[in-house]
Coordinates of N, CA, C and O in Angstrom, one line a residue:
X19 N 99.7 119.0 97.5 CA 99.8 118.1 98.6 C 101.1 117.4 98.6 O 101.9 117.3 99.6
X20 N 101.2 117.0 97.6 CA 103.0 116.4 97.5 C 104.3 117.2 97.8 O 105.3 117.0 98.5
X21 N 104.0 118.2 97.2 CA 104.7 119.2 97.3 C 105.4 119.5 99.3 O 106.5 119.7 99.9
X22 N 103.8 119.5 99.6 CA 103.9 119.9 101.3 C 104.6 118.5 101.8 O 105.6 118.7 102.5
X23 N 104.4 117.3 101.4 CA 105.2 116.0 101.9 C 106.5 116.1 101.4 O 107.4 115.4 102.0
X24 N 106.9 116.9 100.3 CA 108.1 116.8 99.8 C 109.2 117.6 101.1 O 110.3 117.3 101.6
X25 N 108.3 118.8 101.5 CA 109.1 119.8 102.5 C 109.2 118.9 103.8 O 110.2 118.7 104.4
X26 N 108.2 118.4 104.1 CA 107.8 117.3 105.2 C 109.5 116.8 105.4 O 110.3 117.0 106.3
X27 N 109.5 116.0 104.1 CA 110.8 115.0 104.1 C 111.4 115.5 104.2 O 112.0 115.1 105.1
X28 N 112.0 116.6 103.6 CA 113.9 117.5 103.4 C 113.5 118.2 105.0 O 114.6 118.5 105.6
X29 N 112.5 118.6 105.9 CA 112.7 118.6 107.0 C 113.1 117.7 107.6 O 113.8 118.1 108.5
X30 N 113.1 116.8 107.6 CA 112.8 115.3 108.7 C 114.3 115.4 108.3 O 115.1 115.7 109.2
X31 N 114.9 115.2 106.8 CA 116.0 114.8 106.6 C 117.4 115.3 107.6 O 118.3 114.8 108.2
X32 N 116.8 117.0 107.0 CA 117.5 117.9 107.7 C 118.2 118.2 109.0 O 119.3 118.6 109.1
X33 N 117.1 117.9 110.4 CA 116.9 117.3 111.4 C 118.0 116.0 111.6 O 119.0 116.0 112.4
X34 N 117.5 115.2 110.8 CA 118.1 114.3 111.1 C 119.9 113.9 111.1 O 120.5 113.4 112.0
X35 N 120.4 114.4 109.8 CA 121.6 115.0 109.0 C 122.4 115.6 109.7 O 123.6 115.5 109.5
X36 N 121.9 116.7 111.2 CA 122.3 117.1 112.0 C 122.7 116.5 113.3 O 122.7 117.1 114.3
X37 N 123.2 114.6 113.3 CA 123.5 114.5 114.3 C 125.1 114.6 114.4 O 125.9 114.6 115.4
X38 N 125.3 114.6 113.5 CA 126.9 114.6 113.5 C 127.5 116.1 113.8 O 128.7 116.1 113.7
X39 N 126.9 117.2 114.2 CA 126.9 118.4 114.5 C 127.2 118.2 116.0 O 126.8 117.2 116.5
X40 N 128.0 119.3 116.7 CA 127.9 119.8 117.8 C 126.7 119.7 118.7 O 125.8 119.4 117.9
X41 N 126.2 119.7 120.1 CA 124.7 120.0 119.9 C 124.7 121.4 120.1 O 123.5 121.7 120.3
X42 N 125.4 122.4 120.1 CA 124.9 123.6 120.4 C 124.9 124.5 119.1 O 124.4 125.6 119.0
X43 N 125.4 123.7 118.1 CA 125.0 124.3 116.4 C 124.1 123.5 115.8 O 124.0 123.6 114.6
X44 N 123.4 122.4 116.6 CA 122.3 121.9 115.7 C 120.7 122.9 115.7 O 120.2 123.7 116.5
X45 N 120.3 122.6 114.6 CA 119.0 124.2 114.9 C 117.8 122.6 115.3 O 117.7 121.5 114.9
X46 N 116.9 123.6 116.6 CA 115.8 123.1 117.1 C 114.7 122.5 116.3 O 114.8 122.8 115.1
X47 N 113.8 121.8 116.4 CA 112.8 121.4 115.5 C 111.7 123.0 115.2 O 111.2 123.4 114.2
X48 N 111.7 123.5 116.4 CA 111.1 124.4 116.3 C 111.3 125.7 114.8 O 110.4 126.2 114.0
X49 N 112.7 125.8 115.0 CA 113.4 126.8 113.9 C 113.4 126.0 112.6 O 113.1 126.7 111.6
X50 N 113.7 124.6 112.3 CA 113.3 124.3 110.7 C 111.9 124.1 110.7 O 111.5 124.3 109.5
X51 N 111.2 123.9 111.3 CA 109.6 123.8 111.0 C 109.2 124.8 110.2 O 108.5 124.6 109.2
X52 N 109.7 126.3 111.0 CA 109.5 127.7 110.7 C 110.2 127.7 109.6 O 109.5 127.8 108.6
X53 N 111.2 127.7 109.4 CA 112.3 128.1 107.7 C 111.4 127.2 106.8 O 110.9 127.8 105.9
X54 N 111.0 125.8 106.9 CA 109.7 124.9 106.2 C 108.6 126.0 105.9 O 108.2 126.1 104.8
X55 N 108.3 126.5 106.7 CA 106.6 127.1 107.0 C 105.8 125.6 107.7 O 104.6 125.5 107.3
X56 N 106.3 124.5 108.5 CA 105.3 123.7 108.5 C 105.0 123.4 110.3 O 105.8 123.5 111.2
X57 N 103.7 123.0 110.5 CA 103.6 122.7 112.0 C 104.6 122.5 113.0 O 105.3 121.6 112.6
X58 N 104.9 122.9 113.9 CA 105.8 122.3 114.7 C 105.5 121.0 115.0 O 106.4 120.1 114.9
X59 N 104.1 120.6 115.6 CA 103.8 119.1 116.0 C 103.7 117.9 114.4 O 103.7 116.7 114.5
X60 N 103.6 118.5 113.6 CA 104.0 117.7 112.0 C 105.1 117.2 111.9 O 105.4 116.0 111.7
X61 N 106.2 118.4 112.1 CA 107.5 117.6 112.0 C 108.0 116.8 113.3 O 109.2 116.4 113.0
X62 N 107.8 116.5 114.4 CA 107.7 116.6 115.7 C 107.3 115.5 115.5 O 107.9 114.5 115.9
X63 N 106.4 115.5 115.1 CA 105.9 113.5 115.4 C 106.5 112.8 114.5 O 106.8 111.6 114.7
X64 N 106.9 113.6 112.9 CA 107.4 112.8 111.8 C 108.8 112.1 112.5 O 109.2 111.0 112.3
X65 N 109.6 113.5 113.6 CA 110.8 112.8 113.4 C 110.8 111.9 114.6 O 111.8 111.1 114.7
X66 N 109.5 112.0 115.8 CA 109.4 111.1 116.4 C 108.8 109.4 116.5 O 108.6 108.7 117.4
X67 N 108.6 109.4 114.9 CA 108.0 108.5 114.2 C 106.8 107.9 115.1 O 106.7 106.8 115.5
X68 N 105.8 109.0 115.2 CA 104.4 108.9 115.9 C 103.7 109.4 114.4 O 102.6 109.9 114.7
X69 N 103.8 109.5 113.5 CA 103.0 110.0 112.5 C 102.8 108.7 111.7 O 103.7 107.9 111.5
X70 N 101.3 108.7 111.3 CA 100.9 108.0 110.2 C 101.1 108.5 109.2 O 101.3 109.7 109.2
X71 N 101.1 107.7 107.7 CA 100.3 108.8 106.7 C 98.7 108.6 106.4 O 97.8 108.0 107.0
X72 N 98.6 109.2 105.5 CA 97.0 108.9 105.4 C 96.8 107.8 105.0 O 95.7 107.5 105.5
X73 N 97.2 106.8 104.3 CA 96.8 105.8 104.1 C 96.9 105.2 104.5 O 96.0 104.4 104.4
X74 N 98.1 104.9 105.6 CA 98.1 104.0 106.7 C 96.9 104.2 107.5 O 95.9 103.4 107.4
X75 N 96.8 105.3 108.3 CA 95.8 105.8 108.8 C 94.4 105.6 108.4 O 93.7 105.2 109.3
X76 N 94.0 105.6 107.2 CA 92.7 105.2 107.0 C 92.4 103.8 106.4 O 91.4 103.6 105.8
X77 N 93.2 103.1 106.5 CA 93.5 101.8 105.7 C 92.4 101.0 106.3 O 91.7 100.6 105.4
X78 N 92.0 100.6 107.4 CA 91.0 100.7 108.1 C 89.5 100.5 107.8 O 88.7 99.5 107.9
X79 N 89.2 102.1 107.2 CA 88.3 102.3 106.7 C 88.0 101.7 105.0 O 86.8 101.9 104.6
X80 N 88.9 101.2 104.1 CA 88.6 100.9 102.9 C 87.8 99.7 103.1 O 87.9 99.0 104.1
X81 N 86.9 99.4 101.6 CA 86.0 98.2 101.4 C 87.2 96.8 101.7 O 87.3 95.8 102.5
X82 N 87.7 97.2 100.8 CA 88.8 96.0 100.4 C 90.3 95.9 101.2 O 91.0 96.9 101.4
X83 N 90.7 94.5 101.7 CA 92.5 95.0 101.7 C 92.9 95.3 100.8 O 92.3 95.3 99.7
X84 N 94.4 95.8 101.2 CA 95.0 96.1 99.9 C 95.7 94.6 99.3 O 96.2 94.8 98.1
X85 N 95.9 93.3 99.8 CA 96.2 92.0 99.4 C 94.8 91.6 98.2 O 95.1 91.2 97.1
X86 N 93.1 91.9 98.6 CA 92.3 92.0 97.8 C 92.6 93.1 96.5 O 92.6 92.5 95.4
X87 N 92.7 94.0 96.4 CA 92.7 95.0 95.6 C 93.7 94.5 95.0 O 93.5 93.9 93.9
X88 N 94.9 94.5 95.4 CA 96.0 93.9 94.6 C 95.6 92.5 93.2 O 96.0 92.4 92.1
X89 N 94.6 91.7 94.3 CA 94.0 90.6 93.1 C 93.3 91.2 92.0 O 93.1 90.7 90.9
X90 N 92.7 92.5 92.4 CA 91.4 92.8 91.1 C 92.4 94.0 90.8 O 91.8 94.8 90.1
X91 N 93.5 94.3 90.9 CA 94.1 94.7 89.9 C 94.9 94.1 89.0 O 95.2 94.6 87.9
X92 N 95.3 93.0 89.4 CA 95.9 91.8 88.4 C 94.5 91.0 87.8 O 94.8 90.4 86.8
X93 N 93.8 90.9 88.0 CA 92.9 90.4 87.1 C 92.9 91.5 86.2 O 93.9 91.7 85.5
X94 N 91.8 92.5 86.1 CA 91.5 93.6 85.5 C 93.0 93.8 84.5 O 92.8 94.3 83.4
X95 N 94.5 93.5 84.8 CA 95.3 93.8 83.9 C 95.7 92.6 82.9 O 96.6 92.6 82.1
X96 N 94.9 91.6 83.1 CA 94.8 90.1 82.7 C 94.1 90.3 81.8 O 94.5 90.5 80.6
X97 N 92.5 90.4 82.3 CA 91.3 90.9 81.2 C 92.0 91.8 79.9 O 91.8 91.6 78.7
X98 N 92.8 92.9 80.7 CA 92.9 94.0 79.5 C 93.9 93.3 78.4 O 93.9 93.4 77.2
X99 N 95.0 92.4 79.3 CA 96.1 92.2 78.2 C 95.7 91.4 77.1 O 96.3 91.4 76.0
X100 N 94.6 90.5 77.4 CA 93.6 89.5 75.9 C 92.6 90.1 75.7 O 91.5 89.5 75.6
X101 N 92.7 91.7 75.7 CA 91.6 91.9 74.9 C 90.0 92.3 75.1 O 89.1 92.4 74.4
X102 N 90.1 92.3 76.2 CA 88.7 92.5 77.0 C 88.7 93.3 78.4 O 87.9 93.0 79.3
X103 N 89.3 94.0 78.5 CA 89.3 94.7 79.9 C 87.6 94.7 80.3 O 86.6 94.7 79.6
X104 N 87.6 94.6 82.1 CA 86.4 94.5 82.2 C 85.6 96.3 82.8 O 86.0 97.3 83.3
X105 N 84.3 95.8 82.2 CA 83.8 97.2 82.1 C 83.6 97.6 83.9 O 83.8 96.7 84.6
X106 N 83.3 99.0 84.4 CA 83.5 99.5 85.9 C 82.3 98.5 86.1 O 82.7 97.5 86.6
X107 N 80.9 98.4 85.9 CA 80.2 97.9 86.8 C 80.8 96.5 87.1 O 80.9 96.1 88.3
X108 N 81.2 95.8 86.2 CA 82.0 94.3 86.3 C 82.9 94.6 87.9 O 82.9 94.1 89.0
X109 N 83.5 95.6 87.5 CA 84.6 95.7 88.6 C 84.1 95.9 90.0 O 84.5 95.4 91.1
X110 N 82.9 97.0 89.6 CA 82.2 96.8 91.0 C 82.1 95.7 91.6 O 82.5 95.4 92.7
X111 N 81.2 94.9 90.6 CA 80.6 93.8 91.2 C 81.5 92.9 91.9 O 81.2 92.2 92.8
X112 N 82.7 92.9 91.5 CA 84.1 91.7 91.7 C 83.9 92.2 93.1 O 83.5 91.6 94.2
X113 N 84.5 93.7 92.6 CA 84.5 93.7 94.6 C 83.7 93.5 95.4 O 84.2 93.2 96.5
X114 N 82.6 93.7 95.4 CA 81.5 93.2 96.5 C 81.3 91.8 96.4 O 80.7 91.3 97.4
X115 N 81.7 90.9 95.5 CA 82.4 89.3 95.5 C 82.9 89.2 96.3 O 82.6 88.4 97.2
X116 N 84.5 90.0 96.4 CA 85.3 89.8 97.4 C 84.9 90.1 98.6 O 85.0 89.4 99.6
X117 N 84.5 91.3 98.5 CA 84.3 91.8 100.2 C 83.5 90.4 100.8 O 83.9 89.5 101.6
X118 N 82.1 90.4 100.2 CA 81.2 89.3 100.7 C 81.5 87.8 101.2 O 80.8 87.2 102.0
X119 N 82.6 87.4 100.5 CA 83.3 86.6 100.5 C 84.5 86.9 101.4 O 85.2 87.3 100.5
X120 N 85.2 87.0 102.3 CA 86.2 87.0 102.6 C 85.9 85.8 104.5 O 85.0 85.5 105.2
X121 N 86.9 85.8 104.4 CA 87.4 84.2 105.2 C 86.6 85.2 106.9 O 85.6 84.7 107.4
X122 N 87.1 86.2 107.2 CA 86.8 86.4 108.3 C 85.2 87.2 108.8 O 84.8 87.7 109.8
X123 N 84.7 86.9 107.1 CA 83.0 87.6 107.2 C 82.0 87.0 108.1 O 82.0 85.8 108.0
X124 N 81.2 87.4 108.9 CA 80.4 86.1 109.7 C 79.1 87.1 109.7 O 79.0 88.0 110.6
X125 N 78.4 86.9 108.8 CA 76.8 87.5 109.0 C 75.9 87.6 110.2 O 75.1 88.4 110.5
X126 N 76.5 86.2 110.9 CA 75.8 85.9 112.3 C 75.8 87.6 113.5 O 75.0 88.3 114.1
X127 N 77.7 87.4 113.4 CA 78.2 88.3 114.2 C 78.8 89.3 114.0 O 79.5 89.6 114.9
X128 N 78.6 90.1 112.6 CA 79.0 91.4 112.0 C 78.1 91.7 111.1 O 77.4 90.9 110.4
X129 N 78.2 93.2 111.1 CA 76.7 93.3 110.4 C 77.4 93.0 108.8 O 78.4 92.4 108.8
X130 N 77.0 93.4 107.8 CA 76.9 93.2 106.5 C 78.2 94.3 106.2 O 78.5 94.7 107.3
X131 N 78.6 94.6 105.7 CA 79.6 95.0 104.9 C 79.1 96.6 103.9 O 78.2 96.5 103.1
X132 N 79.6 97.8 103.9 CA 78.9 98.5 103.6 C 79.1 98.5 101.9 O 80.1 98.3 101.2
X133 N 77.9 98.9 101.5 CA 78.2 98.6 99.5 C 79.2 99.3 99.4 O 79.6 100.2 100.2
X134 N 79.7 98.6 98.0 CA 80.9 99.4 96.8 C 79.8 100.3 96.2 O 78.7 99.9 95.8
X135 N 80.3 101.8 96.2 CA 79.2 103.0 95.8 C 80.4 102.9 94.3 O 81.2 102.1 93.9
X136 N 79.7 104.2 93.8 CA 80.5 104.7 92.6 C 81.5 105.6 93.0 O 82.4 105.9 92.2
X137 N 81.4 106.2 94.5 CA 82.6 107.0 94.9 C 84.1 105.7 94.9 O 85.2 106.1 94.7
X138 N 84.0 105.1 95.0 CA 84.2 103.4 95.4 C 85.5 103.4 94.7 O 86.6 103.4 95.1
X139 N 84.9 103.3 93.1 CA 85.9 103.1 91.6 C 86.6 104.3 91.7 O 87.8 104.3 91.4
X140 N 86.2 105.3 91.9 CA 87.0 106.8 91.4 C 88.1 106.7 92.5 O 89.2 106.8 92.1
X141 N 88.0 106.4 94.0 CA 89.1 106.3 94.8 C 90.1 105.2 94.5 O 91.3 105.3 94.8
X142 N 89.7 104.3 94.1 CA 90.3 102.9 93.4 C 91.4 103.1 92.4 O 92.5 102.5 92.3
X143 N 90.9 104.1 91.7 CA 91.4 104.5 90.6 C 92.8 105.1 91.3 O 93.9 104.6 91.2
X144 N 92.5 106.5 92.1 CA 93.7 107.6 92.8 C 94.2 106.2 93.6 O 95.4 106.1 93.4
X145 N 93.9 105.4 94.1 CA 95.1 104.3 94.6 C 96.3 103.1 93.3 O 97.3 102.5 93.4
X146 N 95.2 103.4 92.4 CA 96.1 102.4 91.4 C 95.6 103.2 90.3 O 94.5 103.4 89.9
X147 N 97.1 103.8 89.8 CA 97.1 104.7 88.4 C 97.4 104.0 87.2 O 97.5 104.5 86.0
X148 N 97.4 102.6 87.6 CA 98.2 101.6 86.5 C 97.0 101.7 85.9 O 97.0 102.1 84.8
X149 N 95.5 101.2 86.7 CA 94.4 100.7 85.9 C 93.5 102.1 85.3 O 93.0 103.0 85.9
X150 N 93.6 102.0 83.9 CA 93.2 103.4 83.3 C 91.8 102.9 82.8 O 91.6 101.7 82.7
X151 N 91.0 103.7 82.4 CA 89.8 103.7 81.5 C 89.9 103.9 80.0 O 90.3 104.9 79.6
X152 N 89.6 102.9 79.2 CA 89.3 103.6 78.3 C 88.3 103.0 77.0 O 87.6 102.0 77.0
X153 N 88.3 103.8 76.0 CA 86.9 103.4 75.2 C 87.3 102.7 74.4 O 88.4 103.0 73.9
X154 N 86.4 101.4 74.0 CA 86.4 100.1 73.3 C 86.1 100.4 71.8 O 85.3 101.2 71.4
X155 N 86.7 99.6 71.2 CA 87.3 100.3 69.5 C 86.5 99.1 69.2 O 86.6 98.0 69.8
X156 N 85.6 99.2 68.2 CA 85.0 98.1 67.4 C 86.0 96.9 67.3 O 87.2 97.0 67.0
X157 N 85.2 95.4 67.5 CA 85.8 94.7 67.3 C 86.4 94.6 66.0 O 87.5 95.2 66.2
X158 N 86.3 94.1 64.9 CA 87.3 94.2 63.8 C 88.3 94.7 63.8 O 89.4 94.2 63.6
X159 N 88.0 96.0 64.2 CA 89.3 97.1 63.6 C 90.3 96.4 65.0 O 91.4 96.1 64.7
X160 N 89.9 96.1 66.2 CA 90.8 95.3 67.3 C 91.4 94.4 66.8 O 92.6 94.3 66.7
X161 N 90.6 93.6 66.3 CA 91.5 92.5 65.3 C 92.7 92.4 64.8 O 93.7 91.9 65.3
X162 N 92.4 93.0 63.3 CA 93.4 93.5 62.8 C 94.6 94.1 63.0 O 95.7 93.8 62.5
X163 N 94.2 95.2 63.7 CA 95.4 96.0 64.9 C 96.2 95.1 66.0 O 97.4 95.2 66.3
X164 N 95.5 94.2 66.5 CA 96.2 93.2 67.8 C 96.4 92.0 67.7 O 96.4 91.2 68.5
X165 N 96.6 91.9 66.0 CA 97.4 90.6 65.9 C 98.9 90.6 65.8 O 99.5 89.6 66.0
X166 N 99.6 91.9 65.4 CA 101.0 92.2 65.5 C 101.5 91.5 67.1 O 101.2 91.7 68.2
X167 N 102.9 90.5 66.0 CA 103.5 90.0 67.4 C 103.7 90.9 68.6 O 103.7 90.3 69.7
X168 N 104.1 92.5 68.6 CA 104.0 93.1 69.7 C 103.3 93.3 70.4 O 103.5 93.4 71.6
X169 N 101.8 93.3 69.8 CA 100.6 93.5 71.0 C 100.5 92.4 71.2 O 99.9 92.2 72.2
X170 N 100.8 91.3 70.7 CA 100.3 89.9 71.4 C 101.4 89.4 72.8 O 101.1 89.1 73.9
X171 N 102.5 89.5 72.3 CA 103.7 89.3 73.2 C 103.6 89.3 75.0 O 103.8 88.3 75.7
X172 N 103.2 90.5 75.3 CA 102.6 90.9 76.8 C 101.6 89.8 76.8 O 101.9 88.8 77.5
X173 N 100.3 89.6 76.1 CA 99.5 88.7 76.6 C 100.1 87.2 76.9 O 99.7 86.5 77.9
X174 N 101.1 86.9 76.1 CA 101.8 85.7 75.9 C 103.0 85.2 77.4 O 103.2 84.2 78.1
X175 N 103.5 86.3 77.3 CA 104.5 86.5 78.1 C 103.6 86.9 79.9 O 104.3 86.7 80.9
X176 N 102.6 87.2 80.1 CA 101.4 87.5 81.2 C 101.4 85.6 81.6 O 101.9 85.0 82.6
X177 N 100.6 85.2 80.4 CA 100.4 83.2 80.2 C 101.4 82.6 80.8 O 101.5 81.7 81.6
X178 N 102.1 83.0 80.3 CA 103.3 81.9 80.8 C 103.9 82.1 82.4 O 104.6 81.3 83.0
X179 N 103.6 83.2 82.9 CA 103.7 83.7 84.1 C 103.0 83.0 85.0 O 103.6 82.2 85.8
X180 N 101.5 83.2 84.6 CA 100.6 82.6 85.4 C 100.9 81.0 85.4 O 100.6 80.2 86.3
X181 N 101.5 80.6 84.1 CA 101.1 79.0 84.1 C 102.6 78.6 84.7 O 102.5 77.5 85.2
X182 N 103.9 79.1 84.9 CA 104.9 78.6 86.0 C 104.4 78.6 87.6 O 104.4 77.8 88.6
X183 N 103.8 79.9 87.4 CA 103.4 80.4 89.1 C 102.1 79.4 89.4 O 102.2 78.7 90.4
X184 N 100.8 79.2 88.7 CA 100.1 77.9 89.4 C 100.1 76.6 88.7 O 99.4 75.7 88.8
X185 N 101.2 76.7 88.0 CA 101.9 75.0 87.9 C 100.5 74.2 86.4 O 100.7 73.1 86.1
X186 N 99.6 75.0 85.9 CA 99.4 74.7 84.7 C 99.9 73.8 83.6 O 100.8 74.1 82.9
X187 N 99.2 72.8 83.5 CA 99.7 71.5 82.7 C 99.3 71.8 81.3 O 98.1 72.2 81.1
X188 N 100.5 71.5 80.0 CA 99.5 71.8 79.0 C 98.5 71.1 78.2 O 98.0 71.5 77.1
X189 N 98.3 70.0 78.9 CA 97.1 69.3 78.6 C 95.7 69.4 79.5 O 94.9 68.5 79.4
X190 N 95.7 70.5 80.3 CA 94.4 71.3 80.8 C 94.3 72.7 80.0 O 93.4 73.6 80.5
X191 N 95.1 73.0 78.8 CA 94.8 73.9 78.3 C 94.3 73.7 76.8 O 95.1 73.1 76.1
X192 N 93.1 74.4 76.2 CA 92.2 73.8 75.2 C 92.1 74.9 74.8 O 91.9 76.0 75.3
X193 N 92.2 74.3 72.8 CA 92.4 75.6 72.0 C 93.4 75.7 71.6 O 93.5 76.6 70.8
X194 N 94.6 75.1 71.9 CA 95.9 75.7 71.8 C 96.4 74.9 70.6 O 97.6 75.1 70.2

């Protein structure tokens, strides 16, 4: 599939590259489509900038925005950086938090919101490759392993992020 978007683009490019050309040695949309192998109306709309892509296109249709998703992927990389990533059903649940929760929800006058399935997380996942899975190492041996200042550092350096950006006093922070 990338591959076919890759030809997509060095068409469009192509096309395009040709305005500084004569017009009677510029080649038709028609003729690079064909040297591509690709639709005529594909490239046709690409370079008449009437094309969506799919994500634009179905953006629409997802549970979550992508301003929401963006948050539960910054949490979820919060969780993981101290040590506790949270498990998929957790994640589920977050998001049907959010969805349920959002400013413009009105139960009155929209129906309900359709559940987060388990197809849900696996598409979640092909949208954000940052957030990976993986299996939880007995506590101790975590320990031991994640006290070296390098694994700690990101968590540290994460903290102090958060506490410039929402202004965190250090005398609201306990334990320290």
């Amino acid at each position: 599939m990338q591959q076919k978007e890759d030809q997509i683009q060095i068409a469009v490019a192509l096309y395009n590259a040709q305005v500084l050309l004569p017009e009677e040695e510029r080649l038709c949309i028609d003729n690079i489509a064909k040297s591509f192998s690709i639709p005529y109306m594909t490239l046709h709309n690409r370079i008449s900038g009437t094309h969506n892509n799919h994500d634009t296109a179905a953006r629409h249709l997802q549970l979550l925005t992508n301003e929401e998703e963006t948050s539960l992927v910054d949490y979820i990389k919060r969780m993981s950086l101290s040590g506790n990533p949270p498990p998929v059903r957790t994640i589920r649940e977050l998001a049907c938090v959010i969805q349920q929760n959002r400013l413009d929800y009105d139960p009155i006058f929209n129906p309900p919101p359709p559940p987060v399935s388990s197809k849900w997380i696996n598409r979640f996942r092909k949208r954000h490759p940052e957030v990976q899975t993986a299996w939880s190492r007995a506590l101790n041996t975590c320990r031991v392993k994640g006290t070296a200042p390098e694994k700690l550092a990101p968590f540290y350096a994460e903290l102090g992020i958060l506490m410039e950006k929402n202004q965190y006093l250090p005398s609201n922070i306990h334990n320290s």
